[in-house]
PDB file of C-alpha atoms in Angstrom:
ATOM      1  CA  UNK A   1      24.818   9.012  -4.309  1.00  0.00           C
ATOM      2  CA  UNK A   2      20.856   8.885  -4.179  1.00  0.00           C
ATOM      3  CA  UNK A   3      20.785   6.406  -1.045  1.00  0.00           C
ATOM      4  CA  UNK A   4      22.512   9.488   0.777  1.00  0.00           C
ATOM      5  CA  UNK A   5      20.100  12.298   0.137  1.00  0.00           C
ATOM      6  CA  UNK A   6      17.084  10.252  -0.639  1.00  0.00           C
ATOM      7  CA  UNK A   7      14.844  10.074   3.026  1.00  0.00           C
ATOM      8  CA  UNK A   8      11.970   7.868   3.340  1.00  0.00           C
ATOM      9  CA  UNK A   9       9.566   8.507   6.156  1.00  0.00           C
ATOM     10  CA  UNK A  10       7.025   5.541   6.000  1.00  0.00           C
ATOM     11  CA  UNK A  11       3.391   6.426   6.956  1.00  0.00           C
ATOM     12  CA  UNK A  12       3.244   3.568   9.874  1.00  0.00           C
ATOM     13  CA  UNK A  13      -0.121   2.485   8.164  1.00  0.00           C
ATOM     14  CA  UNK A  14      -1.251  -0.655   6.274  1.00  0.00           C
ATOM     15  CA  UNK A  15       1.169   0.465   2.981  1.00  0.00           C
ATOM     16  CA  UNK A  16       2.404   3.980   2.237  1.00  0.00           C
ATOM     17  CA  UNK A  17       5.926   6.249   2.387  1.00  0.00           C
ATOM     18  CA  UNK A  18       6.798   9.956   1.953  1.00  0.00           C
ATOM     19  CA  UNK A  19       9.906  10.177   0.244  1.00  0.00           C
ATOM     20  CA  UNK A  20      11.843  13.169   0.564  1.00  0.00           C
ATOM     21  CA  UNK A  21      15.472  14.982  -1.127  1.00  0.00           C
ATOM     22  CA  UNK A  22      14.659  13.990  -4.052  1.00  0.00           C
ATOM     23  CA  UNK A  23      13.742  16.294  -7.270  1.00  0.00           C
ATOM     24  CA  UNK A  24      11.823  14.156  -9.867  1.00  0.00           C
ATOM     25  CA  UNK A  25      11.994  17.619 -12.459  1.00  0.00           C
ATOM     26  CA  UNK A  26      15.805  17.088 -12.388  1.00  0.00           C
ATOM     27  CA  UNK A  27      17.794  14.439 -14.194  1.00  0.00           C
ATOM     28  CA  UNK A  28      16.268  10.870 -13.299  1.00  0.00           C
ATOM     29  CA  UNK A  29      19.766   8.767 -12.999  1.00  0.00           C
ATOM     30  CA  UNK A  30      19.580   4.941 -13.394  1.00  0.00           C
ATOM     31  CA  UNK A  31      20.780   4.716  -9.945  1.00  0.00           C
ATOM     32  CA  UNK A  32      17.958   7.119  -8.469  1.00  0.00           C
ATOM     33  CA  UNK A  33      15.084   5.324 -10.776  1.00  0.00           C
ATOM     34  CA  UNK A  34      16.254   2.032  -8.727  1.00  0.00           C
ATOM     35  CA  UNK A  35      16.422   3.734  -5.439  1.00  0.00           C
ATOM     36  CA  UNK A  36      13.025   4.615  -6.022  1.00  0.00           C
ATOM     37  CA  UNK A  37      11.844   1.536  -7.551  1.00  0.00           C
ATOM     38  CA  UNK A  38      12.797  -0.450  -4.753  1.00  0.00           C
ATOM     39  CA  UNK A  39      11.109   1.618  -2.197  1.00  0.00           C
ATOM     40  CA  UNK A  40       7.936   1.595  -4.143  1.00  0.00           C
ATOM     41  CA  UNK A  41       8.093  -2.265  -4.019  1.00  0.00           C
ATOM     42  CA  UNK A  42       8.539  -2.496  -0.091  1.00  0.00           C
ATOM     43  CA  UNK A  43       5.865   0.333   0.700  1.00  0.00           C
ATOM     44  CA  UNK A  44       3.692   0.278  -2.317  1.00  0.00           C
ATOM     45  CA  UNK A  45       2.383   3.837  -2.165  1.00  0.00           C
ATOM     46  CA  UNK A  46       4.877   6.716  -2.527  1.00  0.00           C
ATOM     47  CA  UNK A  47       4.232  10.282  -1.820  1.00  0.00           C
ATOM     48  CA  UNK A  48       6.456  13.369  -3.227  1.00  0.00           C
ATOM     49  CA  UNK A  49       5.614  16.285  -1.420  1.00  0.00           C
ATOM     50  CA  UNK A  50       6.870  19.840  -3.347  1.00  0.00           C
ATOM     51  CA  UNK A  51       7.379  18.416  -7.088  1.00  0.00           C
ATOM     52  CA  UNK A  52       6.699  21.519  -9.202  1.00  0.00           C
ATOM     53  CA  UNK A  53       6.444  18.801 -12.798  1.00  0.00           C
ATOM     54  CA  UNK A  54       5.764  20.500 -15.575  1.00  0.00           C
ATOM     55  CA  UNK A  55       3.942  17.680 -17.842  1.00  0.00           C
ATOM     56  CA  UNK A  56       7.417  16.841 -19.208  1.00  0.00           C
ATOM     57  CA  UNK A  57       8.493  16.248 -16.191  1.00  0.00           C
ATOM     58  CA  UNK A  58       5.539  14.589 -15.675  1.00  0.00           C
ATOM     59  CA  UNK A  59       5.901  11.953 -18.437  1.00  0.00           C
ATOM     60  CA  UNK A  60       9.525  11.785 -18.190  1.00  0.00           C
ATOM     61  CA  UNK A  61       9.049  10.300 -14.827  1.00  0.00           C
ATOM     62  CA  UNK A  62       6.169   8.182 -15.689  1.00  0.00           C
ATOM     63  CA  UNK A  63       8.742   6.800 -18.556  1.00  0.00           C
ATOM     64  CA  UNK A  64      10.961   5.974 -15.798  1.00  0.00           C
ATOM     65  CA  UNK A  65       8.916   3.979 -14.064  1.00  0.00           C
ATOM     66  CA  UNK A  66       7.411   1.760 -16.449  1.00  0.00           C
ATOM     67  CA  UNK A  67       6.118   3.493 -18.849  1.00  0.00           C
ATOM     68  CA  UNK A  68       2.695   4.923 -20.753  1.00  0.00           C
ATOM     69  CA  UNK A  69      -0.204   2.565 -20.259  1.00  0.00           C
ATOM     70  CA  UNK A  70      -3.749   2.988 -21.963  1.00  0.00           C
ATOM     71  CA  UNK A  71      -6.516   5.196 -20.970  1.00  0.00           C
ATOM     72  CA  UNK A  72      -9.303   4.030 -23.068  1.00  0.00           C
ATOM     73  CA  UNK A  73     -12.235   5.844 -21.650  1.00  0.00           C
ATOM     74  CA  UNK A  74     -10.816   9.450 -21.116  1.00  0.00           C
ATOM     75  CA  UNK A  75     -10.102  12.061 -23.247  1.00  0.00           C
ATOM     76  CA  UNK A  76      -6.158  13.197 -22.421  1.00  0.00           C
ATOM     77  CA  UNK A  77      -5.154  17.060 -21.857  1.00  0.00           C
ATOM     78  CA  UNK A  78      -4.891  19.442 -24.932  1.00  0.00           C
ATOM     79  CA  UNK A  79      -1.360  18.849 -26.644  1.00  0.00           C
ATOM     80  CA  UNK A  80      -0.517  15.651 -24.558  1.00  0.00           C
ATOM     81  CA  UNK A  81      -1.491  11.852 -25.500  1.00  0.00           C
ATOM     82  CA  UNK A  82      -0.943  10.346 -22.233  1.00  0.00           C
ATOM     83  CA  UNK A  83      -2.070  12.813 -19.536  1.00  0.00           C
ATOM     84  CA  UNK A  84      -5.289  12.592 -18.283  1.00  0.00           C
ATOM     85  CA  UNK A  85      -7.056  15.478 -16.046  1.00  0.00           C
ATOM     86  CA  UNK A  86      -9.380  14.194 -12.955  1.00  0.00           C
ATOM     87  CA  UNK A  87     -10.723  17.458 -11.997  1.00  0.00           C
ATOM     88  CA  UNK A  88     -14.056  18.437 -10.337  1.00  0.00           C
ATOM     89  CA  UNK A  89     -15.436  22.035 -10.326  1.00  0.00           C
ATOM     90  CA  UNK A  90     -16.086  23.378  -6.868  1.00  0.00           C
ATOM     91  CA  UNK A  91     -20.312  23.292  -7.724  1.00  0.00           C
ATOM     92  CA  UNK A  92     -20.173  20.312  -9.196  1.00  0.00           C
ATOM     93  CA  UNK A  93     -23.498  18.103  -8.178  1.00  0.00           C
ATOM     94  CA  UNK A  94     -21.804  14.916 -10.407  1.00  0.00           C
ATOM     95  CA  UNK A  95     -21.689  11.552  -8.267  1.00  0.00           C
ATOM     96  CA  UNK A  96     -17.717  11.656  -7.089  1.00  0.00           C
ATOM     97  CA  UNK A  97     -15.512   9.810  -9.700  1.00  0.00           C
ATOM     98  CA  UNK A  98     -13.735   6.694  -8.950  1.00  0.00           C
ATOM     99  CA  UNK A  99     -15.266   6.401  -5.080  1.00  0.00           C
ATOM    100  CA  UNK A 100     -15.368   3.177  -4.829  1.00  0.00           C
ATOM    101  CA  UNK A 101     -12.615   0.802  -4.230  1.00  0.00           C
ATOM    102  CA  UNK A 102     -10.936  -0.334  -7.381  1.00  0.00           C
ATOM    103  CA  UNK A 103      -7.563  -1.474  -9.122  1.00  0.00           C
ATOM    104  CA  UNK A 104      -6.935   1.017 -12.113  1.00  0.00           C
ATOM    105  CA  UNK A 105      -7.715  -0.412 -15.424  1.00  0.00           C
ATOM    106  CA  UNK A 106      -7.845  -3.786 -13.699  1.00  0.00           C
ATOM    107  CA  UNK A 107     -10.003  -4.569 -17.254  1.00  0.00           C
ATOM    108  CA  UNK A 108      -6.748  -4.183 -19.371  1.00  0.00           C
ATOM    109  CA  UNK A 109      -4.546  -7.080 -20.602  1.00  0.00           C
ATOM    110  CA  UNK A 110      -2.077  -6.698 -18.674  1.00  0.00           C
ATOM    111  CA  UNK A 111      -2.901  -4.372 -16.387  1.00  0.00           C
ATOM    112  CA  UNK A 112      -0.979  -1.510 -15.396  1.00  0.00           C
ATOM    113  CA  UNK A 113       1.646  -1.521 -13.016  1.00  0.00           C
ATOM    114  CA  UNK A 114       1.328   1.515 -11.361  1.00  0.00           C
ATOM    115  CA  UNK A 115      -0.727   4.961 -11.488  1.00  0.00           C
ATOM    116  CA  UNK A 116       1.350   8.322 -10.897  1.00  0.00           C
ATOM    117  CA  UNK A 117      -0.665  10.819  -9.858  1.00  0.00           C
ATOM    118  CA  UNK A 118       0.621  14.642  -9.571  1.00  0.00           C
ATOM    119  CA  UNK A 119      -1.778  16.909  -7.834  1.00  0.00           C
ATOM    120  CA  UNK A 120      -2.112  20.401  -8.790  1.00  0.00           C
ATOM    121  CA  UNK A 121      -5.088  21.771  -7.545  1.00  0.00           C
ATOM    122  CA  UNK A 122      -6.167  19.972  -4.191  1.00  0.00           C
ATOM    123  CA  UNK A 123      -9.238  21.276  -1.700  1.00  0.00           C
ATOM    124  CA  UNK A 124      -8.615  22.182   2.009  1.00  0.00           C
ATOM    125  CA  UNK A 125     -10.490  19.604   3.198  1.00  0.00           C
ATOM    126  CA  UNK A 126     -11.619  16.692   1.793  1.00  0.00           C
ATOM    127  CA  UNK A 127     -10.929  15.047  -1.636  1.00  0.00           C
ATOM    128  CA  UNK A 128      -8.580  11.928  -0.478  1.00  0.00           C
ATOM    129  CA  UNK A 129      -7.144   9.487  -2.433  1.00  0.00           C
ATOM    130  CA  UNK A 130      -7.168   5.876  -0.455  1.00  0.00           C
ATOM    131  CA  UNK A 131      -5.166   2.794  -0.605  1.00  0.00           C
ATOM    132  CA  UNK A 132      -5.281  -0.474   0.437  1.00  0.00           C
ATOM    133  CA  UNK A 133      -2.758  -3.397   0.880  1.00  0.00           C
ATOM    134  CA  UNK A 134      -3.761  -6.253  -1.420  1.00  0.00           C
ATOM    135  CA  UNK A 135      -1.215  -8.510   0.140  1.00  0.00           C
ATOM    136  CA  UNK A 136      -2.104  -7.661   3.850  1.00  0.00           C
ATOM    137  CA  UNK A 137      -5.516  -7.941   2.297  1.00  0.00           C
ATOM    138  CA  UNK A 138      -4.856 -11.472   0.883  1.00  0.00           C
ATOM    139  CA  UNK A 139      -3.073 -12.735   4.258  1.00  0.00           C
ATOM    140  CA  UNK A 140      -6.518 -10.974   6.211  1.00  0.00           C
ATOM    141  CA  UNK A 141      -8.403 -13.729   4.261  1.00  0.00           C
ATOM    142  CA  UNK A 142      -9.836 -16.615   6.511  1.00  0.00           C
ATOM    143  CA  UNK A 143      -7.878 -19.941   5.053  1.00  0.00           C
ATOM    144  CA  UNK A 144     -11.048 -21.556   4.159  1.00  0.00           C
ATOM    145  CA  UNK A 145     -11.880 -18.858   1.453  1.00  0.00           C
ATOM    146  CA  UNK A 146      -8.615 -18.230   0.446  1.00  0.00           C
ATOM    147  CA  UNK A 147      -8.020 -21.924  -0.536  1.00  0.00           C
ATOM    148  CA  UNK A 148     -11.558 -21.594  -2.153  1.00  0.00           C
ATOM    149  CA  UNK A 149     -10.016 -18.649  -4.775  1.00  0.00           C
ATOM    150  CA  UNK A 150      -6.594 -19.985  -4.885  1.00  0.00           C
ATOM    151  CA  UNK A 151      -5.824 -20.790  -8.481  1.00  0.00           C
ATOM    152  CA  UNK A 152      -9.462 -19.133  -9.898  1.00  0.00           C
ATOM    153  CA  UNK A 153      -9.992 -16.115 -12.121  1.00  0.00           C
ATOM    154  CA  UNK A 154     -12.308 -13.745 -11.926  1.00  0.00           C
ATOM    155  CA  UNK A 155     -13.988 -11.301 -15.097  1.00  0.00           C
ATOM    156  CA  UNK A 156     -13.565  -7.610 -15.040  1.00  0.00           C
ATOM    157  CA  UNK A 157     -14.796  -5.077 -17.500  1.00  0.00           C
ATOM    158  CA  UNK A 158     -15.169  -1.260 -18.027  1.00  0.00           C
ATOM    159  CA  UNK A 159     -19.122  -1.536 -18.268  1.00  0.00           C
ATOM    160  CA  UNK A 160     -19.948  -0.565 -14.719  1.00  0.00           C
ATOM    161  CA  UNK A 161     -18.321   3.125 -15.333  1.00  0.00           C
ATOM    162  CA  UNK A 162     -17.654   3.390 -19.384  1.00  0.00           C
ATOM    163  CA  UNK A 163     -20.507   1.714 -20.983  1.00  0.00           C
ATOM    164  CA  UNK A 164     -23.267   4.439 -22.330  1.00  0.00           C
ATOM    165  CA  UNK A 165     -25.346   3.198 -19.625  1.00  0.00           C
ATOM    166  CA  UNK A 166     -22.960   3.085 -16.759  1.00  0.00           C
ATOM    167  CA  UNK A 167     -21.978   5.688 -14.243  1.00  0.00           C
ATOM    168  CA  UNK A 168     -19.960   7.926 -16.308  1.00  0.00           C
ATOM    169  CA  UNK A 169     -22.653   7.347 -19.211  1.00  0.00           C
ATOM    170  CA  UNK A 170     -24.477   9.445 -21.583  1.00  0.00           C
ATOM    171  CA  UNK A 171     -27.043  10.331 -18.566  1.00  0.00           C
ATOM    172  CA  UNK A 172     -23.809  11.495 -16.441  1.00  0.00           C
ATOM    173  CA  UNK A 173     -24.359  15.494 -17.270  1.00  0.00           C
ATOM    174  CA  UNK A 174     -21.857  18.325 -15.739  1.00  0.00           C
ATOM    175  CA  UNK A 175     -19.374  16.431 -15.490  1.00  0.00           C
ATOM    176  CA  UNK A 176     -15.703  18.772 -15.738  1.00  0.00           C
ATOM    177  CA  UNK A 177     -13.761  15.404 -16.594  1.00  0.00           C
ATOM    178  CA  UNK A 178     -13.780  14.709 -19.868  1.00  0.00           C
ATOM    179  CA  UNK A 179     -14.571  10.901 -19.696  1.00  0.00           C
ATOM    180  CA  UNK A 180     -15.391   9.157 -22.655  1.00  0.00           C
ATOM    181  CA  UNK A 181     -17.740   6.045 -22.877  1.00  0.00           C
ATOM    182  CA  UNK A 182     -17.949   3.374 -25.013  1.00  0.00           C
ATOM    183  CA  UNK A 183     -19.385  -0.104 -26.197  1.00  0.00           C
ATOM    184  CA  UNK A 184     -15.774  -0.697 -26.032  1.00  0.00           C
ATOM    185  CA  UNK A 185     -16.404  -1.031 -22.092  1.00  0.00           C
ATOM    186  CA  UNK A 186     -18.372  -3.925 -22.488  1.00  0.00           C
ATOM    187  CA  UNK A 187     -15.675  -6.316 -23.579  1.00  0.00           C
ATOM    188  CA  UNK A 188     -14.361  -8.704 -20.240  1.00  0.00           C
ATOM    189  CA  UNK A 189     -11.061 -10.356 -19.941  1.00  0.00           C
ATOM    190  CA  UNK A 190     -10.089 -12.764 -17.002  1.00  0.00           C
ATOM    191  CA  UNK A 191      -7.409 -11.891 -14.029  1.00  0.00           C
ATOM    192  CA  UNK A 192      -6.580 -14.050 -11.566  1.00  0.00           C
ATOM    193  CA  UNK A 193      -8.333 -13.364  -8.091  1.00  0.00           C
ATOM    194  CA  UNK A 194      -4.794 -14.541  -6.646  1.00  0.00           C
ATOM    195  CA  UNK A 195      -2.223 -12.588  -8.498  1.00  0.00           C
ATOM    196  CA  UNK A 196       1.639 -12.846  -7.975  1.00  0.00           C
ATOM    197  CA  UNK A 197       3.767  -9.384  -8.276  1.00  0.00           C
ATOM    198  CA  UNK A 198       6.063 -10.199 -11.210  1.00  0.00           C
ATOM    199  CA  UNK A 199       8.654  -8.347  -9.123  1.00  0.00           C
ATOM    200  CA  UNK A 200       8.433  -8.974  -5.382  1.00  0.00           C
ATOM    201  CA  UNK A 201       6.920 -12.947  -5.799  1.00  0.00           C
ATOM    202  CA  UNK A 202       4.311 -12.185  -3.321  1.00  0.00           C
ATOM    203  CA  UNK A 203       0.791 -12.842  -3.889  1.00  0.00           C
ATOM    204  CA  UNK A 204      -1.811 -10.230  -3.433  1.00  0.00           C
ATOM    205  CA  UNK A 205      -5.615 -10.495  -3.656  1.00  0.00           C
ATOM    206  CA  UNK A 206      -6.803  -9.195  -7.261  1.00  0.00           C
ATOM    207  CA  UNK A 207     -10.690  -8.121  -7.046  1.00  0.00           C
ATOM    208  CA  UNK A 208     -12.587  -4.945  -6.573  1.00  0.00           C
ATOM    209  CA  UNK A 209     -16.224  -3.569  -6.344  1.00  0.00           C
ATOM    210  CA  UNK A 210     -15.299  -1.822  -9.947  1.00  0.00           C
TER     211      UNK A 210
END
């Protein structure tokens, strides 16, 4: 049974769990995919310390979760179509991708549910991937202002990073990620600033600096 071996050791911060006994390059049972599922719901950010994936392994698990989503502005890994390398060289002088706050491909109809990351190369020191709590964020809000953006919707577009003339543009030289920009980035679509989880029924706030 996965509930037995499964461990969960919650980070004791705003969102965030380390979830241990489990082996994501084995078989991925309906039972463990659940087990999982639900305790990525109540803590929002899972970690899996020690998962040697291979990129099968990789995408199997992605599959698992949800599913491929769309990475319009990146070029993915030789031989794969949904795998997508963030890497930066040790020299590199580039401004740091993705250092702002921001919801992953919040710009995408719908957007996706969730971003699995698998790190293979990390530095000693430094290099952290963040996360906030959009629901803790939501209940943070004074009830003034979040009457004020109940119900509203707010535009968010690619253009900032992906356009030729945005951060990752045609003046971004050196860069070891191979990013991709486009017109394409320019295009907006509306998302509520006050978005319920289709699972959970809670409402989380929906905006971000990107």
């Amino acid at each position: 049974r996965t509930e037995e071996r499964m461990r969960v050791v919650p980070s004791g911060q705003a969102c965030g769990a380390t979830v241990l006994g489990v082996d994501l390059a084995g078989p991925l049972s309906a039972g463990l995919v659940a087990d999982i599922r639900a305790v990525w719901l109540e803590h929002l950010v899972l970690a899996f310390p020690d998962q040697p994936l291979d990129d099968d392994g990789l995408e199997r698990f992605t599959c698992a979760m949800g599913g491929h989503g769309e990475d319009p502005f990146f070029a993915p890994v030789p031989g794969r179509q949904h795998i997508a390398a963030i890497r930066r060289r040790a020299d590199e002088t580039t401004p740091i991708f993705a250092e702002s706050w921001h919801s992953d491909w919040s710009f995408l109809d719908p957007p996706p549910s969730a971003t699995v990351l698998h790190a293979r190369i990390i530095p000693p020191v430094g290099g952290d991937t963040l996360f906030s709590n959009q629901y803790a964020a939501l209940e943070a809000l004074p009830a003034q202002v979040r009457a004020r953006i109940q119900g509203l919707n707010a535009w968010h577009s690619a253009a900032r990073g992906y356009a030729p003339d945005g951060l990752y543009g045609a003046g971004d030289k050196g860069r070891s990620m191979d990013i991709r920009p486009s017109e394409e980035a320019r295009k907006r679509r509306l998302q509520p600033m006050v978005r319920r989880h289709p699972e959970t029924g809670r409402e989380a706030l929906f905006v971000n600096p990107g």
